PDB file of C-alpha atoms in Angstrom:
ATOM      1  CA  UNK A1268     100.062 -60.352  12.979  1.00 64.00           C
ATOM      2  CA  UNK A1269     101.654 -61.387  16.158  1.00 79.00           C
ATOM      3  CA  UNK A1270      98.746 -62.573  17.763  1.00 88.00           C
ATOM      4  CA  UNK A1271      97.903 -64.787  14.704  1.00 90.00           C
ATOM      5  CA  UNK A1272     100.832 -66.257  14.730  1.00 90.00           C
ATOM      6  CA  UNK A1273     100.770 -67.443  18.380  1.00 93.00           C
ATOM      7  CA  UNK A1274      97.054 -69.305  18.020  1.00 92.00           C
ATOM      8  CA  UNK A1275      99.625 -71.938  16.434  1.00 92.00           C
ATOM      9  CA  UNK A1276     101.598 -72.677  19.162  1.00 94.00           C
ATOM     10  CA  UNK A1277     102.559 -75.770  21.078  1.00 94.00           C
ATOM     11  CA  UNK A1278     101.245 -74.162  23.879  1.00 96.00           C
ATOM     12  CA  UNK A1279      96.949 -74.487  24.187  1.00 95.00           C
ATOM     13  CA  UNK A1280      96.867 -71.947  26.717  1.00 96.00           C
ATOM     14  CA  UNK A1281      98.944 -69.573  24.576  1.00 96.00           C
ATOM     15  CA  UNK A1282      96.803 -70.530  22.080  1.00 95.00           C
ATOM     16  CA  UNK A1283      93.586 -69.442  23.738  1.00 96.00           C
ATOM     17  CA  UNK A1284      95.198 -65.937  24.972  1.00 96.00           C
ATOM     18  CA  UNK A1285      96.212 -65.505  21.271  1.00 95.00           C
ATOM     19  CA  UNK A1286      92.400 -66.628  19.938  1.00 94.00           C
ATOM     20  CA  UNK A1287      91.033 -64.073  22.514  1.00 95.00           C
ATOM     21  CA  UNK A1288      93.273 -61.311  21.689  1.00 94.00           C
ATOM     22  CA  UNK A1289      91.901 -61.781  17.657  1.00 94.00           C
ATOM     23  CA  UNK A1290      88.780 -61.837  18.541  1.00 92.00           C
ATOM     24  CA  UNK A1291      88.885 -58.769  20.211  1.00 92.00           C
ATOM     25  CA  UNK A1292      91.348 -56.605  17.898  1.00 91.00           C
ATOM     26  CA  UNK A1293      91.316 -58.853  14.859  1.00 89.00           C
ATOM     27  CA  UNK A1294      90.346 -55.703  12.045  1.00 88.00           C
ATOM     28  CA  UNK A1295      90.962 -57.813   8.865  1.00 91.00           C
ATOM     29  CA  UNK A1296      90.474 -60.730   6.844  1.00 91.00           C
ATOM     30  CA  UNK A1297      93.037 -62.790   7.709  1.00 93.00           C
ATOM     31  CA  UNK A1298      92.355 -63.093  11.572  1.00 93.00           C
ATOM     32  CA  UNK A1299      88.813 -64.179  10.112  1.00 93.00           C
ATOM     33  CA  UNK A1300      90.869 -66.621   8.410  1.00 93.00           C
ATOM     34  CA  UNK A1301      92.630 -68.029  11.491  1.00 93.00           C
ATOM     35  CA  UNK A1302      89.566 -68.498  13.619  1.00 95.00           C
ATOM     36  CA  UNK A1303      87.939 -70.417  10.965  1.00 94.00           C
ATOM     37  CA  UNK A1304      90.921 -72.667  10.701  1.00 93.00           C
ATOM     38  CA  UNK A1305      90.720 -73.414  14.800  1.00 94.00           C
ATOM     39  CA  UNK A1306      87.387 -74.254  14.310  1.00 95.00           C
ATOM     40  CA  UNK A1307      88.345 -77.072  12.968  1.00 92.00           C
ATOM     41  CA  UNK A1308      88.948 -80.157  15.784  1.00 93.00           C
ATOM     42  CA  UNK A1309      90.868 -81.644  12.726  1.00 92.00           C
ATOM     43  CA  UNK A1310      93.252 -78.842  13.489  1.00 94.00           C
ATOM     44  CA  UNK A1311      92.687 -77.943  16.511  1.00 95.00           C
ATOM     45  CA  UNK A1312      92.137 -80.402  19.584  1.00 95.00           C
ATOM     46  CA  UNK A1313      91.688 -78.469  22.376  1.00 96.00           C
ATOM     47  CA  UNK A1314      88.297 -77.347  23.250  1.00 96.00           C
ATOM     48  CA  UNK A1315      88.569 -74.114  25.193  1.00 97.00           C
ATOM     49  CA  UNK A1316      90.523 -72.693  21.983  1.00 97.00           C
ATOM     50  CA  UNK A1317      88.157 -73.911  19.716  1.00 96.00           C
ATOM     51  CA  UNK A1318      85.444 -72.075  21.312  1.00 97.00           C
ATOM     52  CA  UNK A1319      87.409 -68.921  21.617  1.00 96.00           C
ATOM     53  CA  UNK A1320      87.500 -69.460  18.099  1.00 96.00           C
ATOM     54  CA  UNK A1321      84.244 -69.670  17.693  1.00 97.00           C
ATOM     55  CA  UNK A1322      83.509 -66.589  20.277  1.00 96.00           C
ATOM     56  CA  UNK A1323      85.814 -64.277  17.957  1.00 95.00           C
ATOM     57  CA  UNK A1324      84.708 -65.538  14.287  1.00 96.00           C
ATOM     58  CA  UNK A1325      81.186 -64.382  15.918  1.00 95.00           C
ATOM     59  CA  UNK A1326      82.450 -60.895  17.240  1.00 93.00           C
ATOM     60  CA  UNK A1327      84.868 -59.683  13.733  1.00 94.00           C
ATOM     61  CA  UNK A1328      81.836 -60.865  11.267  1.00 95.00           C
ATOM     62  CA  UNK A1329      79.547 -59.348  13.454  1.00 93.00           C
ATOM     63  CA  UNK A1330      80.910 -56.306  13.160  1.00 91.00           C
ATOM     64  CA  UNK A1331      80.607 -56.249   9.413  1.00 93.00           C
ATOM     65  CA  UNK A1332      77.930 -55.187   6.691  1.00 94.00           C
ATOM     66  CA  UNK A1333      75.076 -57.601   6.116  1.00 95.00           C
ATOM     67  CA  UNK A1334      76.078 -58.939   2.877  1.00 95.00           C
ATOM     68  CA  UNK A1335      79.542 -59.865   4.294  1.00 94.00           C
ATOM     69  CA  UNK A1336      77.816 -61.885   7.179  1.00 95.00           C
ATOM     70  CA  UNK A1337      75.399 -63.978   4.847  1.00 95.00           C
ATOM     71  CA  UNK A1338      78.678 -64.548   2.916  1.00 93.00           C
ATOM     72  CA  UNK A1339      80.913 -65.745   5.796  1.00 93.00           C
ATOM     73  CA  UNK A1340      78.137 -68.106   6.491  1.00 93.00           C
ATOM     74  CA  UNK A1341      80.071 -69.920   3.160  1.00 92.00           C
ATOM     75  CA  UNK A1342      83.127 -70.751   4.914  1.00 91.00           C
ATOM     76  CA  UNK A1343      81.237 -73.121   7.201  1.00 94.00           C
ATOM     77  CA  UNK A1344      79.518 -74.916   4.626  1.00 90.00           C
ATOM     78  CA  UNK A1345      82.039 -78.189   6.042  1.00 90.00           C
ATOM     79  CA  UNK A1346      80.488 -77.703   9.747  1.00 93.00           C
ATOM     80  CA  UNK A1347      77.302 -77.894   9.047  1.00 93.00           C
ATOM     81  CA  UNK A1348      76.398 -77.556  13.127  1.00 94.00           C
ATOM     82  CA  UNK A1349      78.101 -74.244  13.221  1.00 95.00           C
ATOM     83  CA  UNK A1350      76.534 -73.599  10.366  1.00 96.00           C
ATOM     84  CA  UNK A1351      73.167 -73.872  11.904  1.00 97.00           C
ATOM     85  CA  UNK A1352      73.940 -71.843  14.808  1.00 96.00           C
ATOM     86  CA  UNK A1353      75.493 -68.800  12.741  1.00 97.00           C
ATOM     87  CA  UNK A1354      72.552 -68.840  10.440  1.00 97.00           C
ATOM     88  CA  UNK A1355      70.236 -68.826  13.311  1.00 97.00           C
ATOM     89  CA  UNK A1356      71.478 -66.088  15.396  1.00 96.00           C
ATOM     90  CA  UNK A1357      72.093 -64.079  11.552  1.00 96.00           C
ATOM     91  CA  UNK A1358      68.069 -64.682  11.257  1.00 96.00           C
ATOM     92  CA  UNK A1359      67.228 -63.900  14.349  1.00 94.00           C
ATOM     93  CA  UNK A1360      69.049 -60.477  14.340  1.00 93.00           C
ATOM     94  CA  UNK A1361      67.903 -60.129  10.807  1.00 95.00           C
ATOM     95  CA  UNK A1362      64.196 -60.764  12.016  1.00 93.00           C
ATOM     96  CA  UNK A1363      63.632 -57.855  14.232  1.00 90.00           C
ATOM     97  CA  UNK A1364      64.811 -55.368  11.323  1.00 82.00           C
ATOM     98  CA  UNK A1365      62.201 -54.385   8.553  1.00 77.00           C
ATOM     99  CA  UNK A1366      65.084 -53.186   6.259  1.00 86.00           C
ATOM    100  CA  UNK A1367      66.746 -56.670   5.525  1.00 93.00           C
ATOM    101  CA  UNK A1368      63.451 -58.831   4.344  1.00 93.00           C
ATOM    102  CA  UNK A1369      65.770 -60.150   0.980  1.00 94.00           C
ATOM    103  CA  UNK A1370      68.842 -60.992   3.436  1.00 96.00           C
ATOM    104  CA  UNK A1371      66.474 -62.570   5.873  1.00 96.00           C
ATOM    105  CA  UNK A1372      64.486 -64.937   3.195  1.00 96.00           C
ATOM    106  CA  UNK A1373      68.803 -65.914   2.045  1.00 96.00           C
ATOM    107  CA  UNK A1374      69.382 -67.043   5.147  1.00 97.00           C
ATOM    108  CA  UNK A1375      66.403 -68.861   6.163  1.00 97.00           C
ATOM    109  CA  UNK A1376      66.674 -70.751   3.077  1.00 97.00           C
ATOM    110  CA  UNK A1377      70.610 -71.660   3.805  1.00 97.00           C
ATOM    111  CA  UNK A1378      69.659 -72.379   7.478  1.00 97.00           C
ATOM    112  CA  UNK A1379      66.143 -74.733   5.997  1.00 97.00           C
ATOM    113  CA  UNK A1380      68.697 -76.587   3.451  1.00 96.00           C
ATOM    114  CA  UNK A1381      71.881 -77.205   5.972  1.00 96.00           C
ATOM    115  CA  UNK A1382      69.100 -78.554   8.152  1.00 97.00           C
ATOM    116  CA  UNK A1383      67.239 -80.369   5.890  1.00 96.00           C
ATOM    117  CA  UNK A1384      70.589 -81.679   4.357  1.00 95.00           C
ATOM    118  CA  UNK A1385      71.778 -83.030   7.548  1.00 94.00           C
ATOM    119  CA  UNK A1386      68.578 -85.039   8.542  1.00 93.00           C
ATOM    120  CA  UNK A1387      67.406 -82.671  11.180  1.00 95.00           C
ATOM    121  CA  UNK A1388      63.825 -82.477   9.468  1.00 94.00           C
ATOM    122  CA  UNK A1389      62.391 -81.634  12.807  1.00 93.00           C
ATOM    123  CA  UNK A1390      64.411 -78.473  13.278  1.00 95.00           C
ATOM    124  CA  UNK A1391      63.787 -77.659  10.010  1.00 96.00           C
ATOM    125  CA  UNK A1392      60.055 -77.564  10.810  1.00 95.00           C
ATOM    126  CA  UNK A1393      59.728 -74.070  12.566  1.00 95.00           C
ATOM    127  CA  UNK A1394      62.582 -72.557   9.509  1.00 96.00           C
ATOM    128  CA  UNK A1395      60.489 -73.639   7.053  1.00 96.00           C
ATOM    129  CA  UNK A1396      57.213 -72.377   8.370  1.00 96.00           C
ATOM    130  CA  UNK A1397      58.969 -69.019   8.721  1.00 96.00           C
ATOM    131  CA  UNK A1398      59.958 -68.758   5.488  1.00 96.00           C
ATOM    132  CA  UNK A1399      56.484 -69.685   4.042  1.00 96.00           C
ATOM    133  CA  UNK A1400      54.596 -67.368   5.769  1.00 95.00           C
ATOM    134  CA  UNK A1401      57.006 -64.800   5.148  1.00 94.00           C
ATOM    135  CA  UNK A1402      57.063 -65.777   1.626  1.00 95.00           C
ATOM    136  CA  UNK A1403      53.264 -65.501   1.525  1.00 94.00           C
ATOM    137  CA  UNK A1404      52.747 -62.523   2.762  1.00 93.00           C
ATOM    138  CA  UNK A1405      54.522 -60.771   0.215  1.00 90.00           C
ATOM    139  CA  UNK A1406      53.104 -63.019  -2.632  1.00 89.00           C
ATOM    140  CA  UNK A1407      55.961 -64.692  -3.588  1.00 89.00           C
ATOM    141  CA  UNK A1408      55.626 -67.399  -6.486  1.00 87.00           C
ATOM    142  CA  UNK A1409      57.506 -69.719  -4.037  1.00 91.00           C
ATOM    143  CA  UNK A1410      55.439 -70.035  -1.144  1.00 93.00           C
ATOM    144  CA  UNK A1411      53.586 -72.988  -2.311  1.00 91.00           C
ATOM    145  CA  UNK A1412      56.908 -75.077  -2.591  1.00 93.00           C
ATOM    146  CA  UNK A1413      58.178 -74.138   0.122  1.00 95.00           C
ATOM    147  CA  UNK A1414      54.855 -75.130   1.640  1.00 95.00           C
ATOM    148  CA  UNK A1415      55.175 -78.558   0.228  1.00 95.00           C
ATOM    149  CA  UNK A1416      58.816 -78.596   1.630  1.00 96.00           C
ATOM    150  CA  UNK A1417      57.374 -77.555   5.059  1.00 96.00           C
ATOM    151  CA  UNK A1418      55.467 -80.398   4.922  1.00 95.00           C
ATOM    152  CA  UNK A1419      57.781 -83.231   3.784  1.00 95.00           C
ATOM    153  CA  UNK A1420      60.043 -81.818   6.771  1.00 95.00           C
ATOM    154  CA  UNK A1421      56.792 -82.280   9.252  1.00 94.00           C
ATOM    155  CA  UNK A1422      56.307 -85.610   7.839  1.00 93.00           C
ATOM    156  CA  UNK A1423      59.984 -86.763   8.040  1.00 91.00           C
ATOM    157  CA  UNK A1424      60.344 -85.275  11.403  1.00 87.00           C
ATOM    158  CA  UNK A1425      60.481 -87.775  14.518  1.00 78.00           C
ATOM    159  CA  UNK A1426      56.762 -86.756  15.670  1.00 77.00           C
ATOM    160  CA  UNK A1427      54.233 -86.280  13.052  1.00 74.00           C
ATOM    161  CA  UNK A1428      52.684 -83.890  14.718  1.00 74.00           C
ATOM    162  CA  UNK A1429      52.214 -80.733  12.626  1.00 87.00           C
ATOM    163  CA  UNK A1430      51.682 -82.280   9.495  1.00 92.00           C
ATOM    164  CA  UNK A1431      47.960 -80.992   9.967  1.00 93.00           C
ATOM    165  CA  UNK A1432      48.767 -77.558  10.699  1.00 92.00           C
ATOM    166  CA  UNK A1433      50.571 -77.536   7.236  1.00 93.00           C
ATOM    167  CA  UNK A1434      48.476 -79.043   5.071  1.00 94.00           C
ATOM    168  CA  UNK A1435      45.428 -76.580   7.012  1.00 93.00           C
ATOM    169  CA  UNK A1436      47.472 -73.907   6.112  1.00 92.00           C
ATOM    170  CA  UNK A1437      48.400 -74.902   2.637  1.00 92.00           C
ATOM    171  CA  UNK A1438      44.770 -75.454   1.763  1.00 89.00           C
ATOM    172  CA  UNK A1439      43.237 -72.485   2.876  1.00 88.00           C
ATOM    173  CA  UNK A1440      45.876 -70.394   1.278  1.00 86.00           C
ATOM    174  CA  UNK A1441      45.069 -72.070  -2.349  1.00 75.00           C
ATOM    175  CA  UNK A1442      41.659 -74.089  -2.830  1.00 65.00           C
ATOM    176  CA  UNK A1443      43.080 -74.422  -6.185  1.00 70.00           C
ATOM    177  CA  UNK A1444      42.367 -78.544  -7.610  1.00 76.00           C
ATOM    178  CA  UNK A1445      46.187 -78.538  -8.363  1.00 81.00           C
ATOM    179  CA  UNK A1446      47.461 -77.539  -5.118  1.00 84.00           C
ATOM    180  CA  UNK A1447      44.888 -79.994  -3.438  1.00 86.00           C
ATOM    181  CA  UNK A1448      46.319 -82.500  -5.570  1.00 90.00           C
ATOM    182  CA  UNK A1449      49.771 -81.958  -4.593  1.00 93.00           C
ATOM    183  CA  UNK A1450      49.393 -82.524  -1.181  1.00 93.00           C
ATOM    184  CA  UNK A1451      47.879 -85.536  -1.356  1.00 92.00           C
ATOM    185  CA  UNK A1452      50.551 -86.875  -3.486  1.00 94.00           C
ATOM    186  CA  UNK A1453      53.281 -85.257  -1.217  1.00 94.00           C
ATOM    187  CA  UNK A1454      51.968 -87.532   1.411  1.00 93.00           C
ATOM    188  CA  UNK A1455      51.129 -90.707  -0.921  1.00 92.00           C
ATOM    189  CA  UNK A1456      55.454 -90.445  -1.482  1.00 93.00           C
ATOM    190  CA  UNK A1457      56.223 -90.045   1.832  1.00 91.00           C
ATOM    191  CA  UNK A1458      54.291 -93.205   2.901  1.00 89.00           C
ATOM    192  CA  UNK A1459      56.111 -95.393   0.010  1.00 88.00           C
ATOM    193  CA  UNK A1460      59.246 -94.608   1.635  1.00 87.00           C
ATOM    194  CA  UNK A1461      60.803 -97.467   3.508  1.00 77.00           C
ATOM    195  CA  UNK A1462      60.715 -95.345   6.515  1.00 77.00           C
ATOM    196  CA  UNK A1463      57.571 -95.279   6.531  1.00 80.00           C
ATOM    197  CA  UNK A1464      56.982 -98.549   5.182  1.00 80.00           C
ATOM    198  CA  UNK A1465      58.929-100.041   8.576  1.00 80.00           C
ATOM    199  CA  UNK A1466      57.216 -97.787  11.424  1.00 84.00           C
ATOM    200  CA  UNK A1467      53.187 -98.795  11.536  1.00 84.00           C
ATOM    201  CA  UNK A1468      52.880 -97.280  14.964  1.00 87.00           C
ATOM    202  CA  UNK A1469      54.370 -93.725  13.264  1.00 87.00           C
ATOM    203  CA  UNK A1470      51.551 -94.563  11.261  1.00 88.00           C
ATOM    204  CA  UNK A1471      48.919 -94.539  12.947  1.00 90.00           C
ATOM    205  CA  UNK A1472      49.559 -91.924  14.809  1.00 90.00           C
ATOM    206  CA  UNK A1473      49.796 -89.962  11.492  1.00 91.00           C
ATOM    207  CA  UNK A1474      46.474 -91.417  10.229  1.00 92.00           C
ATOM    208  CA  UNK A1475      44.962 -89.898  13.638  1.00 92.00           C
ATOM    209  CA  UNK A1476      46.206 -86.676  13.252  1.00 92.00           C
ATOM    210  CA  UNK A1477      45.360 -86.405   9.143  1.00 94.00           C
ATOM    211  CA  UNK A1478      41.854 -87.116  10.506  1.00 94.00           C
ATOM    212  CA  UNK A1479      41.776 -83.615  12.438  1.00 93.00           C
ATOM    213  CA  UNK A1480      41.542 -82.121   8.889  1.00 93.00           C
ATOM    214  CA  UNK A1481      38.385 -80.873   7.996  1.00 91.00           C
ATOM    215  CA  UNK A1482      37.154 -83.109   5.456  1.00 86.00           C
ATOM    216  CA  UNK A1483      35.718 -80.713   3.235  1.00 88.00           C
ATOM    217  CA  UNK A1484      38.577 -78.895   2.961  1.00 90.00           C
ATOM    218  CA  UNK A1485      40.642 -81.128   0.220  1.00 89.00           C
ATOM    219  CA  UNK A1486      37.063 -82.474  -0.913  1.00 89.00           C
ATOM    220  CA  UNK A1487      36.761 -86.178  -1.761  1.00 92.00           C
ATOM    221  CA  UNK A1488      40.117 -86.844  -3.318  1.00 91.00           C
ATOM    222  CA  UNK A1489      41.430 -86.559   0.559  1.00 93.00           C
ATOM    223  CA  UNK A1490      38.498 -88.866   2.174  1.00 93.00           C
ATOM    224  CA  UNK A1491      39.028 -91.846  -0.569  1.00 93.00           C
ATOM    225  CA  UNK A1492      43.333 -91.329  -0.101  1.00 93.00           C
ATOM    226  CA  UNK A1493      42.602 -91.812   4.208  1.00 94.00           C
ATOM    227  CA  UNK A1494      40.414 -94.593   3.490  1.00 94.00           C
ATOM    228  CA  UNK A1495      43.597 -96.211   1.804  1.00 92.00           C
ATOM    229  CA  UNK A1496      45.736 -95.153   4.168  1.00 91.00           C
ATOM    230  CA  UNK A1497      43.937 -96.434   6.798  1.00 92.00           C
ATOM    231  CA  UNK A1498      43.694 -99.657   4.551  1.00 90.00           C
ATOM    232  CA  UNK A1499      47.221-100.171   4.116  1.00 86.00           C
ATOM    233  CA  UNK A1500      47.365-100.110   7.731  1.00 84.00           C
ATOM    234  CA  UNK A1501      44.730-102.557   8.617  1.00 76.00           C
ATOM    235  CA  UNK A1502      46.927-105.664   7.404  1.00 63.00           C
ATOM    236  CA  UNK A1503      49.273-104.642   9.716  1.00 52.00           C
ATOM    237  CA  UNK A1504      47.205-103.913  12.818  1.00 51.00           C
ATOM    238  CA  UNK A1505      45.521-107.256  12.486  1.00 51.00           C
ATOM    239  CA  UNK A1506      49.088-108.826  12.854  1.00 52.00           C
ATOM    240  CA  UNK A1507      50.013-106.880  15.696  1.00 52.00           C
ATOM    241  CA  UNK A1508      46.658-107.836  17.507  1.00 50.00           C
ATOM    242  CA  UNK A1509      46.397-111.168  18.884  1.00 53.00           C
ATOM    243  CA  UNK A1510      43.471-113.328  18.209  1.00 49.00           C
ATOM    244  CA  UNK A1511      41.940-115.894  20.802  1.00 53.00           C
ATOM    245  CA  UNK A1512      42.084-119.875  20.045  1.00 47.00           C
ATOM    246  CA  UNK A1513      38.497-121.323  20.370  1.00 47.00           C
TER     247      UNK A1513
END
């Protein structure tokens, strides 16, 4: 109790002894408690103590069951950069053990949605395809969303490179009409949005790699929607390119 009384004093280098010391003996929930609240810069402003913090949140809920850890990933929901980084390391830890598949596919999903949420689409990209092929494998009914998710993440991403690889995958693992349909509406959205409305040269680039796809995968409903793409395009690359005067 001592030491979590002194990560409140006037004193940051008192502070950071004090942060150190919980992390190291802290047993119980309050000294959880503490460190979360010197996570906070709102709190606290200094940044040595704030990553002493950070280092003993890290050690006390690593020392705890599985279930407890997904849980403390809860508390910070309101740092969603932390956020990221606990879920990550949680995965990755949770990834080389066979016994925690459920756990794993919980926090891949958080991790995929405080991404996703935050506009980091492109770090969401290699979450996502995680999750679907785990997902997959096991013959999960949500696979094919998550797919779809996969690829509105590739598409939204800075590059739009890998949007091929996901719509390849997605169409070999279901030739299913529906599912065909689907993806070529996923992509007809994304292009009505007015970021993709504004960025032609995004465009085009996109248009080259969609080409890569083997036509006969998606059948003709995917040949006629890149002839419009490519069409909705042309307007604007006749603009851009400069004609001569006679």
């Amino acid at each position: 109790p001592r030491f979590r009384t002194l990560t409140a004093h006037s004193d940051p280098r008192v502070r950071l002894a004090a942060m150190e010391a919980v992390g190291q003996l802290g047993r119980e929930d309050a000294d959880i408690e503490v460190l979360l609240t010197r996570l906070n810069p709102a709190v606290e402003p200094n940044d040595s103590v704030r990553e002493a913090a950070w280092r003993g949140f890290r050690q006390l809920v690593g020392k705890r069951s599985v279930p407890d850890r997904i849980r403390a990933a809860e508390r910070l929901r309101e740092m969603p950069d932390l956020s990221v980084k606990y879920l990550e390391e949680l995965a990755g830890v949770l990834a080389t053990s066979g016994d925690h598949v459920a756990e794993l596919d919980t926090v891949r999903e958080r991790l995929v949605t405080t991404l996703v949420a935050s506009t980091k689409d492109a770090e969401a990209v290699p979450h996502l395809r995680a999750l679907y092929e785990m997902r997959l494998a096991r013959a999960d009914g949500s696979a094919h969303a998550t797919g779809l998710r996969w690829l509105e993440s590739a598409l939204r991403s800075s590059n739009p490179q890998g949007a091929a690889e996901v719509i390849v995958r997605l169409g070999e693992a279901s030739g299913a009409e529906p599912v065909k349909g689907e993806i070529i509406r996923t992509l007809a959205q994304y292009l009505e949005t007015s970021a993709a409305v504004a960025d032609a040269e995004r465009n085009r680039k996109l248009l080259a790699e969609l080409r890569t796809i083997p036509s006969d995968l998606l059948g003709d409903p995917w040949t006629q929607f890149l002839e419009r793409f490519a069409a909705q395009l042309e307007p604007k690359d006749r603009t851009a390119t400069p004609t001569n005067s006679p």
